[in-house]
Short mmCIF file of C-alpha atoms and ligand atoms in Angstrom, two decimals:
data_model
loop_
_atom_site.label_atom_id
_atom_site.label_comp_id
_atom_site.label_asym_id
_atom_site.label_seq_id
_atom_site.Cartn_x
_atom_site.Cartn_y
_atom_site.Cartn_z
CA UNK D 280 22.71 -17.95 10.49
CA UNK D 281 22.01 -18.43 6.71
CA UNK D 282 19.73 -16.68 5.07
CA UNK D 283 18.39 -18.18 1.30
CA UNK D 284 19.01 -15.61 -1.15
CA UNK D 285 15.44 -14.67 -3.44
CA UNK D 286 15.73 -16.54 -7.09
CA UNK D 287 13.68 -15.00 -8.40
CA UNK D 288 13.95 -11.93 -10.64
CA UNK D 289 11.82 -8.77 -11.99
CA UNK D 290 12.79 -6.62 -14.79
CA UNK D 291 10.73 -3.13 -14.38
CA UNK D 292 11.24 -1.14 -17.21
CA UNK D 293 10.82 2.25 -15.75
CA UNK D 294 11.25 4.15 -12.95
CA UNK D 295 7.52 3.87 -11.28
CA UNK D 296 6.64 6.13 -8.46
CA UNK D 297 8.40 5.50 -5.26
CA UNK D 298 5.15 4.08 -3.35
CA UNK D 299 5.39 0.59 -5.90
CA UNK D 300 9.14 0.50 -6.04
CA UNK D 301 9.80 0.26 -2.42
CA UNK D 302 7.09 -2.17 -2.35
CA UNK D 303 9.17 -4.21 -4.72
CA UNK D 304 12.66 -3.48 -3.37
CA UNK D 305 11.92 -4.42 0.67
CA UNK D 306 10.20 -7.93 -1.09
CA UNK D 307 12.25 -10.90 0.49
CA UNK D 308 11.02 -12.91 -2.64
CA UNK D 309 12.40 -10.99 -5.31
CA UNK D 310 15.74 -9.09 -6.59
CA UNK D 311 14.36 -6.42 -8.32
CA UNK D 312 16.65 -4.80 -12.24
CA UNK D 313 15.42 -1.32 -12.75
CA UNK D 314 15.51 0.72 -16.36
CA UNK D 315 15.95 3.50 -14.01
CA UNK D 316 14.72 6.23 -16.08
CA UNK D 317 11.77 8.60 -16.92
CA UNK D 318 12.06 7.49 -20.20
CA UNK D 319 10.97 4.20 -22.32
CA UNK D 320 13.32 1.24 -22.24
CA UNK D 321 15.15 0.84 -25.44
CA UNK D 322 13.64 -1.91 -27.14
CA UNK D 323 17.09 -3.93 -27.02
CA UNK D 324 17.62 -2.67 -23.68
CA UNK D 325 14.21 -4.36 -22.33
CA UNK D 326 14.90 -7.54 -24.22
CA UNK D 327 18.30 -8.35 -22.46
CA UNK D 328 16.60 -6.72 -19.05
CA UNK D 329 13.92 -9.50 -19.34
CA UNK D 330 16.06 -12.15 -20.33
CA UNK D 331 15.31 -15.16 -17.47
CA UNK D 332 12.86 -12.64 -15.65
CA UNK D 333 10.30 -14.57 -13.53
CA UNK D 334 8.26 -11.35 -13.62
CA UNK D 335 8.13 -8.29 -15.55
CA UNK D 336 6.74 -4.68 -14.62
CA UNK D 337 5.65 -2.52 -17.79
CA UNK D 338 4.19 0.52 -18.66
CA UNK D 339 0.92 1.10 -21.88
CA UNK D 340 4.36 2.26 -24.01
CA UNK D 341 6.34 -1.21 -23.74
CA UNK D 342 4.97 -3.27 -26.01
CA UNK D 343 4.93 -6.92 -25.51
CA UNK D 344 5.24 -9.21 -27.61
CA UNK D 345 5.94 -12.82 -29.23
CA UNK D 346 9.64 -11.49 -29.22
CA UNK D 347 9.36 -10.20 -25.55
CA UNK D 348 8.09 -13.36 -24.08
CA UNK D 349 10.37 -15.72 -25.68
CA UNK D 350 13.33 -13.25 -24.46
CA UNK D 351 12.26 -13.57 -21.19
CA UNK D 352 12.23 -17.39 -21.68
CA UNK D 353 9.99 -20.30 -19.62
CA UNK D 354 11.20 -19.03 -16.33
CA UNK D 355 8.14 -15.61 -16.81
CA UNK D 356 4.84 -15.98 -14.64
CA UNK D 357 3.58 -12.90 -14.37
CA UNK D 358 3.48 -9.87 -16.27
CA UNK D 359 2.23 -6.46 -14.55
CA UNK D 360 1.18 -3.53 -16.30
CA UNK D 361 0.88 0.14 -14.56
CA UNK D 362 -2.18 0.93 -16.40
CA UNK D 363 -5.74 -0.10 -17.11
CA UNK D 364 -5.76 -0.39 -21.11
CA UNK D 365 -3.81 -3.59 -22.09
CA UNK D 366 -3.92 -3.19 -25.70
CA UNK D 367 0.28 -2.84 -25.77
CA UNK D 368 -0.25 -6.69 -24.07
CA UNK D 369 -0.29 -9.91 -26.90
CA UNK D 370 -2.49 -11.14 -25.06
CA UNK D 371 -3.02 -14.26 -27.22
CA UNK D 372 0.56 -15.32 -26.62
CA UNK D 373 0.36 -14.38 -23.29
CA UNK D 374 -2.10 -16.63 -22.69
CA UNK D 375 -0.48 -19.75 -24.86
CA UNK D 376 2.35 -19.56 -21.93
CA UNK D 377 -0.12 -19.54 -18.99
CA UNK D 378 1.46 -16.29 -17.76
CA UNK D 379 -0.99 -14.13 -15.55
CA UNK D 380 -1.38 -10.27 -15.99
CA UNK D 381 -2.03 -7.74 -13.35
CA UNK D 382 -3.56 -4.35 -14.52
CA UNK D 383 -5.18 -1.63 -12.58
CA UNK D 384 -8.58 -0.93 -13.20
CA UNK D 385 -11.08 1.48 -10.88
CA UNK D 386 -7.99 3.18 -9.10
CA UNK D 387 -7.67 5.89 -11.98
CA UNK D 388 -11.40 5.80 -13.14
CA UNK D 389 -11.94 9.50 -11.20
CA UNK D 390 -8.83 10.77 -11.86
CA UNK D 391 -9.32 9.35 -16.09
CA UNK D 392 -13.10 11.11 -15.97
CA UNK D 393 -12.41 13.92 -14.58
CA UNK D 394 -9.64 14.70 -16.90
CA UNK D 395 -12.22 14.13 -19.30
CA UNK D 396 -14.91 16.52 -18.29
CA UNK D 397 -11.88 19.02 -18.33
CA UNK D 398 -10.97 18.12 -21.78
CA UNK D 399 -14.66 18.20 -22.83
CA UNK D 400 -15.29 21.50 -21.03
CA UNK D 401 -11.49 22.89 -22.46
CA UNK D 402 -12.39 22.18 -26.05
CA UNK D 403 -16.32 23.01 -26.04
CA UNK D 404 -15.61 26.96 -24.54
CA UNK D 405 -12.54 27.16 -26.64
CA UNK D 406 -10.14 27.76 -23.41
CA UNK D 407 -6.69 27.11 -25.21
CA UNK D 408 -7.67 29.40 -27.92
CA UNK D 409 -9.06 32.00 -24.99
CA UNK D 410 -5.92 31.82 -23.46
CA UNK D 411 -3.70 32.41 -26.09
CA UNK D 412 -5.75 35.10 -27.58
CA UNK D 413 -5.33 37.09 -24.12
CA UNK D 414 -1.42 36.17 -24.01
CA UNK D 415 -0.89 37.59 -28.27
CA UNK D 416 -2.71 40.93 -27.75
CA UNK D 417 -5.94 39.40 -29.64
CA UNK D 418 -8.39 40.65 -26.92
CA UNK D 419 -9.60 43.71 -27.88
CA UNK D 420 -12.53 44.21 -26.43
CA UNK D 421 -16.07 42.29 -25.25
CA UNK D 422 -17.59 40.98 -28.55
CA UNK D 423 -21.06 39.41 -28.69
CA UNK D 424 -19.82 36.47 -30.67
CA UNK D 425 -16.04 36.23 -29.65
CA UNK D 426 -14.91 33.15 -28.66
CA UNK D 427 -18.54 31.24 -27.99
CA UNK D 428 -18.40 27.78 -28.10
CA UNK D 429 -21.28 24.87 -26.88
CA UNK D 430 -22.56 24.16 -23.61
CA UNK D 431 -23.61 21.26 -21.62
CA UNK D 432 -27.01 22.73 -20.23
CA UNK D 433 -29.59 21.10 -22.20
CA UNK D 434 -27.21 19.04 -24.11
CA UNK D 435 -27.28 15.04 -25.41
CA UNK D 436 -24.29 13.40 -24.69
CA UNK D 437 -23.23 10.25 -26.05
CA UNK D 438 -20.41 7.77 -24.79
CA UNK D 439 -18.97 4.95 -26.37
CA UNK D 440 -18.16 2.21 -24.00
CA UNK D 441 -19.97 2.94 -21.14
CA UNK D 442 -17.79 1.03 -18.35
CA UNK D 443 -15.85 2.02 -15.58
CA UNK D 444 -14.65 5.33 -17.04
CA UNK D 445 -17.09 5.97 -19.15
CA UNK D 446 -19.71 5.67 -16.28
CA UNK D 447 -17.45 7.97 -14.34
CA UNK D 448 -17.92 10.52 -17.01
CA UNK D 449 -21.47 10.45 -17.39
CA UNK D 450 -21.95 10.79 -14.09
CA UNK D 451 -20.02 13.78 -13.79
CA UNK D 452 -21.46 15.41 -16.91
CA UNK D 453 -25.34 15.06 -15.65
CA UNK D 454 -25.08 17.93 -13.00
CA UNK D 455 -24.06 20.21 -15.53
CA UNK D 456 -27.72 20.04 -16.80
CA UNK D 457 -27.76 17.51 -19.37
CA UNK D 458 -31.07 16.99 -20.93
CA UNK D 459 -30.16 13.28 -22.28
CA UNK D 460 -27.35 10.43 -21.73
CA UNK D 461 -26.69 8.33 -24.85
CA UNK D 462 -24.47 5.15 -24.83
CA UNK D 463 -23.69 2.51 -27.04
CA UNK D 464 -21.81 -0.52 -26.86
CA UNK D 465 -21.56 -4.57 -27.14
CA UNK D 466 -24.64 -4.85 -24.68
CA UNK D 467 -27.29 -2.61 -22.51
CA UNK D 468 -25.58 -1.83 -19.01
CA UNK D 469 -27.95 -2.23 -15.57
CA UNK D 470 -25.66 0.28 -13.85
CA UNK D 471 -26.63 2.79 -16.47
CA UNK D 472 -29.84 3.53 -14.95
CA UNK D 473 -28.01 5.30 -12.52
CA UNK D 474 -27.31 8.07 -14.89
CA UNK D 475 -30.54 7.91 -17.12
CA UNK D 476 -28.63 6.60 -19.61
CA UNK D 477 -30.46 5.51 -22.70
CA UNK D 478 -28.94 2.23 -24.86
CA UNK D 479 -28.90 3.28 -28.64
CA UNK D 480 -27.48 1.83 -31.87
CA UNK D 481 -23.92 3.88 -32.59
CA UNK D 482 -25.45 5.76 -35.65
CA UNK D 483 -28.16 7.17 -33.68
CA UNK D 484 -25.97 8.19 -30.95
CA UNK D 485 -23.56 10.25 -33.93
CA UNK D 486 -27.03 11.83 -35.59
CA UNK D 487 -28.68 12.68 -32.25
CA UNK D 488 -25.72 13.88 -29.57
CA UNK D 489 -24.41 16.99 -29.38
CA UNK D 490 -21.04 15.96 -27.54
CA UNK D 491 -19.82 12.33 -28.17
CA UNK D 492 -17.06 10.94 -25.52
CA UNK D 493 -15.03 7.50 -26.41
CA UNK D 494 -14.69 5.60 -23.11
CA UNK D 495 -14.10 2.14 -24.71
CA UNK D 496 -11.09 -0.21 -24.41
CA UNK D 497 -8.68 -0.33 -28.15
CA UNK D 498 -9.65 -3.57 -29.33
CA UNK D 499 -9.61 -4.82 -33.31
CA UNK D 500 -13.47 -4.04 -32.94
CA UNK D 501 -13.14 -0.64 -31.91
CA UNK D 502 -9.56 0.04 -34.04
CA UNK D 503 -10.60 2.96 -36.38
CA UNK D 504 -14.21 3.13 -35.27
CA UNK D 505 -14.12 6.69 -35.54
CA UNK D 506 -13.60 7.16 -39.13
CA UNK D 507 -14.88 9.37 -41.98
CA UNK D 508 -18.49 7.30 -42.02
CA UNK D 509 -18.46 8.15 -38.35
CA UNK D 510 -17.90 11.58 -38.43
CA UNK D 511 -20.33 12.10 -41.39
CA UNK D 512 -23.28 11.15 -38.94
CA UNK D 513 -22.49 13.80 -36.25
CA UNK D 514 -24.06 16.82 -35.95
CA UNK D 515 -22.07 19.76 -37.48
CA UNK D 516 -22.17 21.61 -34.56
CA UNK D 517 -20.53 18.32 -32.38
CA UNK D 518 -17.97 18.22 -29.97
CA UNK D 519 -16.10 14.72 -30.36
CA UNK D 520 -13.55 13.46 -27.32
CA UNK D 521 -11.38 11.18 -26.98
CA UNK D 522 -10.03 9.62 -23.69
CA UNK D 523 -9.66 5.76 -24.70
CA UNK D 524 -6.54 5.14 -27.19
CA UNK D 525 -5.22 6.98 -30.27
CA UNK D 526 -6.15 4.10 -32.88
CA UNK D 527 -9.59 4.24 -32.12
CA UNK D 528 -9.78 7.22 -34.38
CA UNK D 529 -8.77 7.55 -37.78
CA UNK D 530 -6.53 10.83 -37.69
CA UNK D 531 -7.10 12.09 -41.11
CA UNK D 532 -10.60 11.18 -41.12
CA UNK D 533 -10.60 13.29 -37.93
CA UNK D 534 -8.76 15.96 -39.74
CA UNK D 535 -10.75 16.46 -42.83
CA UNK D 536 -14.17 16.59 -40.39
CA UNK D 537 -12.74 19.13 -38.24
CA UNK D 538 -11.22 21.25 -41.67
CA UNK D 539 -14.55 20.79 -43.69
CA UNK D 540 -16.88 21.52 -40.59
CA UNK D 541 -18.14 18.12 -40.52
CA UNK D 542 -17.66 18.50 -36.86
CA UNK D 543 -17.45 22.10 -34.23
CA UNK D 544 -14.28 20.65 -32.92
CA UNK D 545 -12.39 17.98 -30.63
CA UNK D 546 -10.32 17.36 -27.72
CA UNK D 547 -7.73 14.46 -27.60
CA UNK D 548 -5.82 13.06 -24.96
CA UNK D 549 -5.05 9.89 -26.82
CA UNK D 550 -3.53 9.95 -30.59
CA UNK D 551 -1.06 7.89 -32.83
CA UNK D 552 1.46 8.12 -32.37
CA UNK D 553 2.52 9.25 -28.78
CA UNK D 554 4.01 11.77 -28.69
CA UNK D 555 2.49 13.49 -31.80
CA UNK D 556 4.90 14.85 -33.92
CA UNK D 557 4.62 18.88 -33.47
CA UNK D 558 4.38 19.42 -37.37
CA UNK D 559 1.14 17.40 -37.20
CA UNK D 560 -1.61 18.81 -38.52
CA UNK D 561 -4.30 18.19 -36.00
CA UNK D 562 -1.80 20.62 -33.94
CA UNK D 563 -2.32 23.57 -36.03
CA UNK D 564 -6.13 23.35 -36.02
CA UNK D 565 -7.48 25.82 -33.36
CA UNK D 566 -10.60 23.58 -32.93
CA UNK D 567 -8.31 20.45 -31.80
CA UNK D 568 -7.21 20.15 -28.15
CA UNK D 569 -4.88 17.68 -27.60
CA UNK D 570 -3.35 16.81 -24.51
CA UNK D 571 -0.07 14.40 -23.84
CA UNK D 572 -1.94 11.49 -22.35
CA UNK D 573 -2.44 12.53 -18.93
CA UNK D 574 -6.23 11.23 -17.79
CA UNK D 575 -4.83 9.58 -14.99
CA UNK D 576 -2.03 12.06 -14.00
CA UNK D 577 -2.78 12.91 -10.65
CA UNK D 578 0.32 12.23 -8.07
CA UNK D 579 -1.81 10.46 -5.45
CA UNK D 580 -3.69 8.16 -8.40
CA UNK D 581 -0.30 7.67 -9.70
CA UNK D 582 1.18 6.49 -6.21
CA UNK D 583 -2.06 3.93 -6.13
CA UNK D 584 -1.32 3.02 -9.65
CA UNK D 585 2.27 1.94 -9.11
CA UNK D 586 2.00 0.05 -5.60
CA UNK D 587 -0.73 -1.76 -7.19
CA UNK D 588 0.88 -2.69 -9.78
CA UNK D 589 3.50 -4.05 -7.36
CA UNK D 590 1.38 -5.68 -5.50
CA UNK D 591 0.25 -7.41 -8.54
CA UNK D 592 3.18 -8.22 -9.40
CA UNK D 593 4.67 -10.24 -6.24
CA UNK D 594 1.46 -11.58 -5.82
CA UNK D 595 1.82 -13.57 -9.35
CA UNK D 596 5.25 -14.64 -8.60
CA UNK D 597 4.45 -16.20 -5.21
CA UNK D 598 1.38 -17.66 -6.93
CA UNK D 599 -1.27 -15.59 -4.81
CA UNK D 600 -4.54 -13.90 -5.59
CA UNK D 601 -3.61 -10.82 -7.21
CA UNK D 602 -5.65 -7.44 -5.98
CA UNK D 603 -6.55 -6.95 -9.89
CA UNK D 604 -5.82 -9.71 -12.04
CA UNK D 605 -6.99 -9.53 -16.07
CA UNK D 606 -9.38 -12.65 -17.04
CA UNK D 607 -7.79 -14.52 -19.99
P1 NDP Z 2 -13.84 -0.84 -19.00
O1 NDP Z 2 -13.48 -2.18 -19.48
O2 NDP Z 2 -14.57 -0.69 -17.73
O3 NDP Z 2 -14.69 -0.07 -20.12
C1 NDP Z 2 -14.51 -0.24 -21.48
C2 NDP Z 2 -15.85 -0.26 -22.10
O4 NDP Z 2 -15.72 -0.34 -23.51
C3 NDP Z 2 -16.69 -1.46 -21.67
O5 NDP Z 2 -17.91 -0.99 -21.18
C4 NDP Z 2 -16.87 -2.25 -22.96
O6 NDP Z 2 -18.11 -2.90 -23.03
C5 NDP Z 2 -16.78 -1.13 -23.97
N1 NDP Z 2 -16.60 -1.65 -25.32
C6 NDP Z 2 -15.93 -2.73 -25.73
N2 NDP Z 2 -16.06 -2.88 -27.06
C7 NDP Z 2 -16.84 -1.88 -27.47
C8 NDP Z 2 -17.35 -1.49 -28.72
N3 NDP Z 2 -17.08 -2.20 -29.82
N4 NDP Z 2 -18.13 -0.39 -28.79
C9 NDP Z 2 -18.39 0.33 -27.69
N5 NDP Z 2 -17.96 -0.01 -26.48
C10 NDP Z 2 -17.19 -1.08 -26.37
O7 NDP Z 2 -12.49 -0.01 -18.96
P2 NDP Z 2 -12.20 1.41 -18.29
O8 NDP Z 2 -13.43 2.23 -18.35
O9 NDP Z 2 -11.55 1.22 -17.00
O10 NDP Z 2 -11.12 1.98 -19.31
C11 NDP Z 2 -11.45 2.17 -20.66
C12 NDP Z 2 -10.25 2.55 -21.48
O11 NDP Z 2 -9.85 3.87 -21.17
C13 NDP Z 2 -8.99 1.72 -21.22
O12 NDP Z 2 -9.01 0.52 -21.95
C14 NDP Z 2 -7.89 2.64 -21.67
O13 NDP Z 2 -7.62 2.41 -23.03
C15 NDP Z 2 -8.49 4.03 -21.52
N6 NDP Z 2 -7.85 4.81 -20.47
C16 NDP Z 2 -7.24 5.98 -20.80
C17 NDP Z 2 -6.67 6.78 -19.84
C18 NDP Z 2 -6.02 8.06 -20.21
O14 NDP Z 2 -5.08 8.43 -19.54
N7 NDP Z 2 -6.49 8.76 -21.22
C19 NDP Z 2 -6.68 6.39 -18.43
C20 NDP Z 2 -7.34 5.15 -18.18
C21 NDP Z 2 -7.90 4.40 -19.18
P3 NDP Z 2 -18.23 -4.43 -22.58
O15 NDP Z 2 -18.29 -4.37 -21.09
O16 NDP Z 2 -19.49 -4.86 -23.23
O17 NDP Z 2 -17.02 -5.13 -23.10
C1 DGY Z 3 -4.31 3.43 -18.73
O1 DGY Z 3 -4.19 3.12 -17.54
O2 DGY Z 3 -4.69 2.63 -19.60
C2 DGY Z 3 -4.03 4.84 -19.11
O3 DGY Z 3 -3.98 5.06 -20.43
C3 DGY Z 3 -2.96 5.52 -18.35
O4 DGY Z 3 -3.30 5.59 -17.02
#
């Protein structure tokens, strides 16, 4: 008996959780080339890897580009990224060479606002600063004003981009007693009556909340958005978190609020670059958190991520619906 051998090719540039690569590797369609490591492809490594790929399987730190695509050549249909943010994505030359991208939103919305409620919680009631003060000997005894941060209990919070995440978030955050739900954005949201939540110009959601949480997607819009102007308008006793991407906030501007007491303090699980170097100076503030990117680091959200992404993947290359598929 003959069986036809698959022509067609995917280049996955990173060793994904098992759950998406056996997806890929038991696909009759499809020979799959692995980068099979834990860490990024070398950039010259993932241009020969993609070289003739019909389909290519990338992560928010490949970034792909003019020089990527025409690597990969005419043969590339579909490109399939293992996250939800597709800012890393040229999208505009994507689209010139009618190739379709699968992404994966909703799967890691609970695992992404919970994370952020942690952060928010972590950097408001000063936990890394509590822990280390019990681990250096610095506890010595119960002081009325030791260690007191802000709570959520009567609170305004505002969050920038309310969508999937950001929804996520607020929803989470009203139990905890908040007194009012800010958001701003391109345009009012119906499914923010679920959560109270009140549509406001950005400046009056910096002058009026007492905890402001970025939800929104990096886009040149919201590149820098949070920048010394920004920062000016927030209440001096603000908590300011960040959960979207790194670029959205200008790091010195950031810097100089938290040094100058512009702002209480802030918790980061996104900067620029990432990693952040250790000698950077956000990282010797004690009222900066920052976490390595981990919102939607939870093993089973992970698993769901990856297959997916795989399924995303074979279904552009056999020219199917994809399960998630990102409007052009
Ligand atoms: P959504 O697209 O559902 O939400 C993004 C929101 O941002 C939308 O509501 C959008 O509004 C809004 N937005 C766009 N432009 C602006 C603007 N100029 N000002 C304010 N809001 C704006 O995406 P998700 O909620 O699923 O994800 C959001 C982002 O979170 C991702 O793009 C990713 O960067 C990041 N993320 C980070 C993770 C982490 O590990 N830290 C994990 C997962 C995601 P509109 O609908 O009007 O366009
Ligand atoms: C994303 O999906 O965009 C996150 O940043 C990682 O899960």
């Amino acid at each position: 008996m003959h069986f036809a051998q698959p022509v067609l090719r995917v280049f996955v540039t990173r060793r994904i959780p098992q759950e998406g690569l056996e997806l890929l590797q038991r696909a009759a369609v499809c020979t799959v080339s692995l980068w099979d490591s834990d860490e990024p492809v070398p950039r010259a490594e993932l241009l020969k890897g993609v070289e003739g790929a019909h389909g290519l399987l990338c992560l928010l730190s490949d970034r792909i580009d003019a020089e990527v695509l025409d690597a990969a050549g005419p043969n590339l249909k579909v490109i399939s990224t293992m996250s939800v943010g597709f800012d890393h994505l040229a999208i505009d030359e994507i689209k010139k060479r009618s190739i379709r991208v699968g992404y994966t939103p909703d799967v890691l919305t609970d695992a992404t606002a919970e994370l952020t409620v942690a952060l928010l919680l972590a950097t408001a009631r000063r936990l890394p600063e509590g822990i280390q003060e019990v681990k250096s000997g610095g506890w010595s005894s119960w002081k009325p004003l030791w260690l007191c941060g802000y709570g959520l209990s009567g609170s305004t919070v505002g969050v920038i981009g309310l969508g999937r995440i950001g929804l996520a978030v607020a929803r989470r955050l009203k139990p905890f007693g908040v007194k009012r739900l800010l958001y701003s954005g391109r345009q009012p949201k119906p499914q923010a009556q679920e959560v109270d939540g009140e549509y406001v110009p950005l400046d009056s959601l910096l002058c009026e909340s007492d905890f402001v949480v970025v939800s929104c997607a990096l886009s040149p819009e919201t590149q820098g958005l949070c920048d010394k102007a920004f920062f000016t308008k927030m209440k001096t006793t603000a908590v300011f978190i960040n959960t979207s991407r790194g670029a959205v906030v200008n790091q010195e501007d950031l810097y100089e609020a938290l040094t100058a007491g512009q702002i209480a303090a802030a918790g980061l699980d996104v900067t620029t670059p990432e990693p952040l170097p250790t000698d950077h100076p956000l990282l010797a503030l004690k009222n900066c958190v920052v976490l390595p990117h981990i919102g939607s680091a939870t093993y089973s959200t992970r698993g769901i991520m990856a297959k997916l992404t795989a399924n995303n993947l074979l279904a552009g290359l056999t020219g199917e619906a994809m399960p998630s598929e990102l409007k052009l």
